[in-house]
């Protein structure tokens, strides 16, 4: 689920003064499929102390519970394909006791690190489930252009292979639908350009998280 590496030079924990005791920060790494979410989450995870990660993809329902929609495709890219109650319960378990949660998932909490615990949530529909939306301290949303997204998707191998026409017939329309709903509901997100080099994206996010820690400390 995550690990708690020591603070690296340039990370928020290494640069900022000690924040207030028992600070908890939940950071969302959301956005489109193949936008760079997992890469960014993994980079932040390695750079931040006392940090755990929850991946939304781990909460997909079994394949036989995924409905076929009017578009003729299995509805993998809708909120109903995910067990969001289970995901919320996992987040609440972390909130109630971050140290216990970390150790239960094989994480060693760094004794010398500031008493700050960070939870990264990574997924493609993080901001469409109301009970989770208000829990975030920071919400990132990665985007890439249509053609780039389609090309990246075509190079990936999935446990359940994409059916012919799935991207244009289901994946992209659902991304647009949920993004419009998110924007209409006024969810405050920080947009990140997923075409930037991964090192630049990581540095940008780390600096932003550092500022969040300073403002909350």
XYZ file of N, CA and C in Angstrom:
651
model
N 0.826 -1.205 0.000
C 0.000 0.000 0.000
C 0.855 1.249 0.000
N 2.048 1.159 0.624
C 2.908 2.324 0.642
C 4.115 2.070 1.483
N 4.995 3.054 1.529
C 6.145 2.966 2.407
C 6.435 4.352 2.913
N 7.330 4.448 3.866
C 7.619 5.730 4.497
C 9.106 6.001 4.430
N 9.637 6.393 3.279
C 11.058 6.633 3.158
C 11.470 7.864 3.935
N 12.746 7.957 4.244
C 13.265 9.149 4.904
C 13.146 10.328 3.951
N 13.079 11.536 4.510
C 12.942 12.727 3.680
C 14.155 12.890 2.780
N 13.922 13.169 1.510
C 14.995 13.390 0.563
C 15.290 14.874 0.473
N 16.540 15.237 0.119
C 16.845 16.649 -0.083
C 15.905 17.247 -1.118
N 15.341 18.402 -0.789
C 14.425 19.046 -1.713
C 12.979 18.682 -1.498
N 12.699 17.696 -0.642
C 11.320 17.327 -0.372
C 10.742 18.274 0.661
N 9.401 18.365 0.784
C 8.783 19.258 1.755
C 9.289 19.024 3.165
N 9.423 17.752 3.568
C 9.848 17.469 4.930
C 11.273 17.921 5.164
N 12.099 17.895 4.093
C 13.486 18.285 4.249
C 13.637 19.803 4.267
N 12.727 20.524 3.603
C 12.879 21.959 3.439
C 12.080 22.782 4.432
N 10.943 22.264 4.869
C 10.045 23.074 5.682
C 10.324 22.875 7.160
N 9.992 23.873 7.990
C 10.112 23.689 9.425
C 9.132 22.650 9.909
N 9.373 22.136 11.117
C 8.501 21.092 11.644
C 7.082 21.613 11.762
N 6.115 20.938 11.124
C 4.725 21.368 11.223
C 4.146 20.989 12.572
N 2.907 21.382 12.785
C 2.266 21.070 14.051
C 2.127 19.569 14.214
N 2.005 19.126 15.454
C 1.980 17.702 15.761
C 0.782 17.022 15.115
N 1.001 15.776 14.724
C -0.069 14.922 14.211
C -0.778 15.512 12.991
N -0.036 16.153 12.125
C -0.638 16.684 10.907
C -0.885 15.552 9.916
N -2.072 15.575 9.299
C -2.427 14.582 8.292
C -2.772 15.309 6.997
N -2.174 14.844 5.924
C -2.377 15.466 4.621
C -2.821 14.390 3.639
N -3.982 14.583 2.998
C -4.444 13.662 1.959
C -4.326 14.374 0.615
N -3.561 13.781 -0.274
C -3.279 14.380 -1.576
C -3.860 13.495 -2.673
N -4.685 14.074 -3.535
C -5.256 13.339 -4.654
C -4.413 13.505 -5.909
N -4.110 12.389 -6.567
C -3.408 12.400 -7.851
C -4.390 11.837 -8.873
N -5.205 12.710 -9.446
C -6.271 12.272 -10.332
C -6.059 12.720 -11.759
N -7.075 12.459 -12.587
C -7.011 12.879 -13.975
C -7.283 11.748 -14.937
N -6.975 11.988 -16.191
C -7.325 11.077 -17.265
C -6.492 9.800 -17.246
N -7.014 8.786 -17.906
C -6.275 7.546 -18.083
C -4.965 7.824 -18.809
N -3.896 7.179 -18.363
C -2.578 7.311 -18.990
C -2.066 8.749 -19.010
N -2.470 9.522 -17.999
C -2.009 10.903 -17.912
C -0.731 11.069 -17.116
N -0.257 9.994 -16.481
C 0.958 10.068 -15.673
C 0.699 10.032 -14.182
N -0.501 9.625 -13.785
C -0.878 9.633 -12.365
C 0.001 8.704 -11.523
N 0.134 7.466 -11.975
C 0.884 6.483 -11.191
C 2.349 6.869 -11.095
N 2.917 7.354 -12.184
C 4.321 7.777 -12.176
C 4.538 8.898 -11.175
N 3.642 9.886 -11.165
C 3.769 10.997 -10.225
C 3.567 10.517 -8.797
N 2.558 9.675 -8.578
C 2.305 9.163 -7.230
C 3.506 8.387 -6.709
N 4.115 7.572 -7.556
C 5.285 6.803 -7.128
C 6.463 7.714 -6.807
N 6.632 8.787 -7.598
C 7.706 9.733 -7.329
C 7.506 10.467 -6.014
N 6.283 10.910 -5.748
C 5.980 11.572 -4.476
C 6.159 10.617 -3.312
N 5.743 9.391 -3.513
C 5.835 8.373 -2.467
C 7.278 8.146 -2.051
N 8.189 8.137 -3.026
C 9.606 7.944 -2.722
C 10.214 9.172 -2.057
N 9.636 10.354 -2.290
C 10.240 11.606 -1.841
C 9.712 12.113 -0.510
N 8.566 11.610 -0.072
C 7.922 12.127 1.134
C 8.022 11.130 2.281
N 8.278 11.617 3.488
C 8.347 10.718 4.644
C 6.954 10.349 5.146
N 6.864 9.226 5.836
C 5.595 8.800 6.446
C 4.449 8.883 5.438
N 4.670 8.298 4.286
C 3.735 8.437 3.168
C 3.217 7.078 2.725
N 1.908 6.963 2.622
C 1.266 5.750 2.110
C 0.486 6.088 0.841
N 0.221 5.073 0.031
C -0.490 5.258 -1.230
C -1.667 4.297 -1.310
N -2.796 4.807 -1.779
C -3.957 3.973 -2.088
C -4.282 4.178 -3.562
N -4.353 3.074 -4.321
C -4.650 3.137 -5.750
C -6.119 2.786 -5.987
N -6.822 3.671 -6.660
C -8.246 3.446 -6.924
C -8.477 2.188 -7.754
N -7.539 1.858 -8.628
C -7.687 0.664 -9.465
C -7.805 -0.616 -8.643
N -7.312 -0.587 -7.406
C -7.412 -1.773 -6.544
C -8.843 -2.037 -6.089
N -9.754 -1.104 -6.381
C -11.131 -1.223 -5.899
C -12.137 -1.479 -7.027
N -11.635 -1.909 -8.177
C -12.559 -2.326 -9.232
C -13.357 -3.542 -8.768
N -14.634 -3.549 -9.125
C -15.469 -4.710 -8.830
C -15.068 -5.869 -9.751
N -15.443 -7.112 -9.393
C -15.143 -8.252 -10.271
C -15.735 -8.045 -11.661
N -15.085 -8.636 -12.653
C -15.490 -8.423 -14.042
C -16.947 -8.801 -14.293
N -17.434 -9.833 -13.591
C -18.820 -10.257 -13.835
C -19.844 -9.298 -13.231
N -19.365 -8.293 -12.475
C -20.264 -7.280 -11.923
C -20.240 -5.977 -12.721
N -19.462 -5.956 -13.786
C -19.373 -4.756 -14.622
C -20.426 -4.836 -15.724
N -21.326 -3.874 -15.726
C -22.440 -3.888 -16.678
C -21.978 -3.533 -18.092
N -22.783 -3.944 -19.058
C -22.588 -3.526 -20.445
C -23.532 -2.358 -20.709
N -23.001 -1.259 -21.196
C -23.801 -0.058 -21.390
C -24.462 0.019 -22.747
N -25.190 1.105 -22.953
C -25.854 1.328 -24.237
C -24.848 1.494 -25.369
N -23.603 1.840 -25.008
C -22.571 1.977 -26.034
C -22.020 0.624 -26.475
N -22.483 -0.455 -25.814
C -22.058 -1.793 -26.189
C -20.798 -2.266 -25.502
N -20.218 -1.426 -24.639
C -18.966 -1.768 -23.971
C -19.184 -2.038 -22.487
N -18.327 -2.876 -21.922
C -18.287 -3.030 -20.469
C -17.977 -1.666 -19.856
N -18.717 -1.304 -18.818
C -18.633 0.046 -18.263
C -17.541 0.159 -17.192
N -16.282 0.017 -17.616
C -15.159 0.100 -16.685
C -14.878 1.526 -16.238
N -15.209 2.519 -17.054
C -14.807 3.892 -16.773
C -15.920 4.730 -16.159
N -16.775 4.084 -15.379
C -17.822 4.788 -14.640
C -17.641 4.508 -13.152
N -18.182 5.400 -12.339
C -17.997 5.282 -10.893
C -18.573 3.980 -10.345
N -19.643 3.500 -10.978
C -20.310 2.287 -10.494
C -19.457 1.034 -10.666
N -18.367 1.123 -11.432
C -17.488 -0.038 -11.604
C -16.538 -0.221 -10.424
N -16.550 0.743 -9.516
C -15.622 0.751 -8.383
C -16.366 0.588 -7.065
N -15.746 -0.121 -6.132
C -16.301 -0.247 -4.784
C -15.795 0.933 -3.964
N -16.447 2.071 -4.146
C -15.982 3.296 -3.511
C -16.208 3.296 -2.003
N -17.189 2.548 -1.526
C -17.381 2.450 -0.076
C -16.184 1.766 0.568
N -15.660 0.737 -0.091
C -14.476 0.053 0.432
C -13.263 0.976 0.409
N -13.143 1.766 -0.644
C -12.032 2.710 -0.719
C -12.138 3.759 0.380
N -13.348 4.270 0.594
C -13.562 5.255 1.651
C -13.242 4.661 3.017
N -13.619 3.417 3.250
C -13.315 2.757 4.523
C -11.813 2.650 4.733
N -11.080 2.390 3.657
C -9.624 2.300 3.747
C -9.024 3.659 4.100
N -9.538 4.712 3.492
C -9.069 6.063 3.805
C -9.373 6.410 5.259
N -10.554 6.048 5.722
C -10.920 6.336 7.113
C -10.042 5.573 8.093
N -9.637 4.360 7.715
C -8.731 3.594 8.573
C -7.401 4.325 8.714
N -6.924 4.901 7.623
C -5.691 5.691 7.694
C -5.900 6.935 8.556
N -7.017 7.619 8.368
C -7.287 8.834 9.135
C -7.347 8.569 10.633
N -7.926 7.441 11.010
C -8.102 7.153 12.433
C -6.777 6.859 13.121
N -5.829 6.273 12.383
C -4.524 5.960 12.981
C -3.509 5.708 11.866
N -2.868 6.778 11.363
C -1.931 6.616 10.249
C -0.779 5.663 10.548
N -0.264 5.711 11.780
C 0.864 4.843 12.121
C 0.445 3.378 12.122
N -0.703 3.095 12.712
C -1.202 1.716 12.735
C -1.484 1.230 11.319
N -2.076 2.094 10.509
C -2.373 1.745 9.119
C -1.086 1.417 8.367
N -0.077 2.265 8.549
C 1.191 2.060 7.847
C 1.821 0.732 8.233
N 1.868 0.465 9.525
C 2.503 -0.775 9.985
C 1.719 -2.000 9.529
N 0.388 -1.876 9.470
C -0.437 -3.000 9.020
C -0.173 -3.342 7.559
N 0.368 -2.378 6.821
C 0.672 -2.602 5.412
C 2.176 -2.739 5.182
N 2.892 -3.115 6.235
C 4.314 -3.386 6.094
C 5.185 -2.162 5.964
N 4.690 -1.024 6.443
C 5.431 0.227 6.337
C 6.128 0.529 7.656
N 7.384 0.934 7.571
C 8.125 1.344 8.759
C 8.061 2.862 8.882
N 7.395 3.344 9.916
C 7.299 4.787 10.140
C 8.654 5.293 10.602
N 9.151 6.322 9.941
C 10.472 6.849 10.259
C 10.441 7.593 11.586
N 11.199 7.125 12.602
C 11.155 7.780 13.914
C 11.716 9.190 13.902
N 12.643 9.492 12.980
C 13.254 10.808 12.968
C 12.528 11.822 12.110
N 11.494 11.384 11.412
C 10.768 12.289 10.517
C 9.785 13.146 11.307
N 9.412 14.308 10.765
C 8.403 15.137 11.441
C 7.112 14.352 11.634
N 6.345 14.755 12.647
C 5.107 14.035 12.953
C 4.015 14.442 11.964
N 4.314 14.234 10.701
C 3.381 14.515 9.619
C 3.167 13.238 8.831
N 1.921 12.923 8.553
C 1.598 11.713 7.799
C 0.850 12.115 6.538
N 1.273 11.546 5.416
C 0.717 11.905 4.116
C 0.134 10.668 3.457
N -1.082 10.810 2.943
C -1.734 9.738 2.198
C -1.951 10.214 0.767
N -1.429 9.459 -0.188
C -1.652 9.743 -1.597
C -2.769 8.850 -2.116
N -3.773 9.445 -2.732
C -4.815 8.683 -3.417
C -4.603 8.881 -4.911
N -4.486 7.774 -5.637
C -4.213 7.845 -7.071
C -5.326 7.141 -7.826
N -5.892 7.829 -8.838
C -6.966 7.196 -9.587
C -7.606 8.127 -10.598
N -8.477 7.563 -11.434
C -9.054 8.327 -12.549
C -10.409 8.944 -12.216
N -11.030 8.546 -11.090
C -12.315 9.135 -10.694
C -12.288 9.528 -9.220
N -11.227 10.194 -8.821
C -11.074 10.561 -7.412
C -12.028 11.660 -6.982
N -12.437 12.516 -7.910
C -13.179 13.719 -7.527
C -14.644 13.655 -7.936
N -15.125 12.428 -8.159
C -16.520 12.234 -8.553
C -17.343 11.563 -7.466
N -16.702 11.251 -6.347
C -17.375 10.572 -5.231
C -17.416 11.537 -4.055
N -18.591 12.091 -3.800
C -18.738 13.188 -2.847
C -18.143 12.904 -1.465
N -18.339 11.718 -0.873
C -17.777 11.494 0.469
C -16.257 11.640 0.541
N -15.573 11.492 -0.594
C -14.112 11.636 -0.600
C -13.658 13.053 -0.920
N -14.456 13.772 -1.682
C -14.014 15.051 -2.242
C -13.521 16.014 -1.171
N -14.234 16.110 -0.072
C -13.894 17.097 0.946
C -12.756 16.661 1.864
N -12.266 15.435 1.706
C -11.190 14.947 2.572
C -9.810 15.366 2.081
N -9.722 15.784 0.832
C -8.411 16.108 0.265
C -7.877 17.437 0.793
N -6.580 17.458 1.087
C -5.893 18.707 1.380
C -5.440 19.375 0.085
N -5.187 18.546 -0.939
C -4.748 19.034 -2.245
C -5.261 18.068 -3.301
N -5.702 18.609 -4.430
C -6.232 17.774 -5.511
C -5.507 18.124 -6.811
N -4.773 17.164 -7.340
C -4.103 17.361 -8.629
C -4.888 16.641 -9.720
N -4.835 17.194 -10.919
C -5.560 16.615 -12.053
C -4.656 16.680 -13.270
N -4.175 15.515 -13.710
C -3.269 15.455 -14.851
C -4.041 15.320 -16.156
N -3.619 16.070 -17.155
C -4.253 16.009 -18.469
C -3.186 15.877 -19.553
N -3.557 15.212 -20.644
C -2.751 15.180 -21.868
C -3.725 15.306 -23.038
N -3.263 15.753 -24.199
C -4.162 15.879 -25.352
C -4.738 14.528 -25.777
N -5.853 14.588 -26.481
C -6.556 13.383 -26.928
C -5.638 12.405 -27.648
N -4.910 12.862 -28.662
C -4.075 11.965 -29.466
C -2.988 11.312 -28.623
N -2.382 12.090 -27.721
C -1.345 11.538 -26.838
C -1.932 10.497 -25.903
N -3.098 10.797 -25.364
C -3.762 9.858 -24.453
C -4.094 8.554 -25.179
N -4.630 8.673 -26.380
C -5.001 7.485 -27.156
C -3.774 6.651 -27.494
N -2.683 7.315 -27.857
C -1.448 6.587 -28.182
C -0.903 5.864 -26.950
N -0.852 6.574 -25.812
C -0.358 5.940 -24.584
C -1.213 4.729 -24.218
N -2.520 4.893 -24.340
C -3.429 3.794 -24.001
C -3.157 2.579 -24.886
N -2.852 2.811 -26.155
C -2.632 1.700 -27.089
C -1.359 0.931 -26.785
N -0.430 1.558 -26.048
C 0.838 0.891 -25.738
C 0.789 0.119 -24.426
N -0.298 0.247 -23.687
C -0.428 -0.405 -22.383
C -1.056 -1.782 -22.517
N -0.659 -2.681 -21.609
C -1.260 -4.010 -21.542
C -2.084 -4.092 -20.269
N -3.363 -4.414 -20.403
C -4.267 -4.472 -19.261
C -4.665 -5.914 -18.962
N -5.000 -6.161 -17.688
C -5.475 -7.487 -17.291
C -6.680 -7.886 -18.131
N -7.598 -6.933 -18.298
C -8.724 -7.113 -19.220
C -8.415 -6.269 -20.453
N -8.020 -6.891 -21.567
C -7.616 -6.127 -22.753
C -8.737 -5.214 -23.257
N -8.344 -4.074 -23.796
C -9.325 -3.156 -24.378
C -9.997 -3.785 -25.595
N -11.317 -3.711 -25.623
C -12.052 -4.164 -26.808
C -11.821 -3.173 -27.945
N -11.889 -3.623 -29.193
C -11.743 -2.698 -30.324
C -12.739 -1.539 -30.219
N -12.236 -0.332 -30.373
C -13.100 0.842 -30.332
C -13.418 1.345 -28.938
N -12.864 0.706 -27.895
C -13.215 1.078 -26.518
C -12.821 2.511 -26.184
N -11.646 2.936 -26.636
C -11.179 4.269 -26.260
C -12.135 5.346 -26.754
N -12.427 5.332 -28.048
C -13.304 6.368 -28.611
C -14.770 6.164 -28.246
N -15.173 4.906 -28.039
C -16.578 4.627 -27.775
C -16.977 4.712 -26.320
N -15.983 4.605 -25.399
C -16.329 4.596 -23.975
C -15.351 5.399 -23.112
N -14.059 5.100 -23.212
C -13.071 5.702 -22.306
C -13.053 7.218 -22.419
N -12.874 7.743 -23.622
C -12.779 9.192 -23.796
C -14.106 9.899 -23.496
N -15.244 9.404 -23.969
C -16.510 10.065 -23.611
C -16.758 10.103 -22.102
N -16.412 9.038 -21.389
C -16.626 9.022 -19.944
C -15.677 9.989 -19.240
N -14.441 10.086 -19.725
C -13.504 11.067 -19.164
C -14.067 12.472 -19.305
N -14.561 12.797 -20.497
C -15.117 14.131 -20.730
C -16.344 14.384 -19.856
N -17.187 13.369 -19.719
C -18.407 13.498 -18.913
C -18.070 13.813 -17.456
N -17.176 13.025 -16.859
C -16.860 13.222 -15.447
C -16.067 14.508 -15.216
N -15.242 14.897 -16.180
C -14.499 16.154 -16.049
C -15.468 17.332 -16.075
N -16.454 17.295 -16.971
C -17.463 18.369 -17.012
C -18.226 18.442 -15.696
N -18.620 17.289 -15.167
C -19.359 17.268 -13.904
C -18.512 17.810 -12.762
N -17.230 17.444 -12.742
C -16.325 17.937 -11.705
C -16.219 19.455 -11.766
N -16.039 19.984 -12.960
C -15.902 21.432 -13.116
C -17.206 22.148 -12.778
N -18.343 21.555 -13.157
C -19.638 22.173 -12.870
C -19.931 22.206 -11.379
N -19.413 21.222 -10.650
C -19.665 21.168 -9.207
C -18.691 22.033 -8.416
N -17.733 22.644 -9.101
C -16.825 23.576 -8.444
C -15.720 22.940 -7.630
N -15.374 21.694 -7.924
C -14.274 21.042 -7.207
C -12.971 21.762 -7.547
N -12.234 22.159 -6.519
C -10.999 22.922 -6.693
C -9.838 21.967 -6.949
N -9.288 21.997 -8.161
C -8.165 21.127 -8.504
C -7.016 21.962 -9.051
N -5.818 21.399 -8.951
C -4.622 21.983 -9.558
C -4.333 21.169 -10.813
N -4.466 21.787 -11.978
C -4.233 21.072 -13.235
C -2.733 20.957 -13.499
N -2.316 19.763 -13.906
C -0.920 19.511 -14.247
C -0.844 18.995 -15.680
N 0.160 19.439 -16.399
C 0.360 19.045 -17.794
C 1.109 17.717 -17.842
N 0.392 16.655 -18.193
C 0.983 15.326 -18.199
C 1.986 15.082 -19.304
N 2.175 16.058 -20.210
C 3.187 15.903 -21.257
C 4.555 16.412 -20.804
N 4.622 17.068 -19.654
C 5.903 17.554 -19.142
C 6.781 16.374 -18.716
N 8.104 16.562 -18.694
C 8.988 15.509 -18.189
C 8.610 15.139 -16.763
N 8.733 13.853 -16.440
C 8.293 13.389 -15.123
C 9.030 14.086 -13.985
N 10.319 14.415 -14.191
C 11.081 15.086 -13.136
C 10.527 16.480 -12.875
N 10.111 17.159 -13.929
C 9.544 18.501 -13.780
C 8.198 18.448 -13.061
N 7.369 17.482 -13.413
C 6.078 17.323 -12.743
C 6.264 17.009 -11.271
N 7.213 16.138 -10.967
C 7.465 15.775 -9.577
C 7.928 16.986 -8.784
N 8.846 17.756 -9.346
C 9.348 18.940 -8.656
C 8.222 19.945 -8.414
N 7.373 20.127 -9.408
C 6.246 21.060 -9.293
C 5.298 20.639 -8.170
N 4.978 19.344 -8.118
C 4.065 18.850 -7.086
C 4.699 18.911 -5.703
N 5.990 18.567 -5.610
C 6.670 18.620 -4.315
C 6.686 20.037 -3.754
N 6.969 21.010 -4.606
C 6.990 22.401 -4.145
C 5.608 22.841 -3.676
N 4.571 22.400 -4.380
C 3.209 22.768 -4.007
C 2.814 22.129 -2.675
N 3.198 20.869 -2.484
C 2.902 20.195 -1.215
C 3.677 20.853 -0.083
N 4.910 21.255 -0.354
C 5.697 21.963 0.653
C 4.968 23.220 1.108
N 4.439 23.980 0.152
C 3.706 25.193 0.503
C 2.465 24.869 1.332
N 1.796 23.768 1.014
C 0.625 23.360 1.790
C 1.012 23.054 3.230
N 2.145 22.381 3.404
C 2.612 22.059 4.754
C 2.965 23.326 5.523
N 3.616 24.264 4.844
C 3.989 25.518 5.501
C 2.753 26.302 5.928
N 1.746 26.327 5.060
C 0.528 27.076 5.361
C -0.273 26.446 6.489
N -0.160 25.120 6.645
C -0.912 24.427 7.676
C -0.141 24.315 8.982
N 1.179 24.526 8.909
C 2.019 24.331 10.086
C 1.860 25.439 11.109
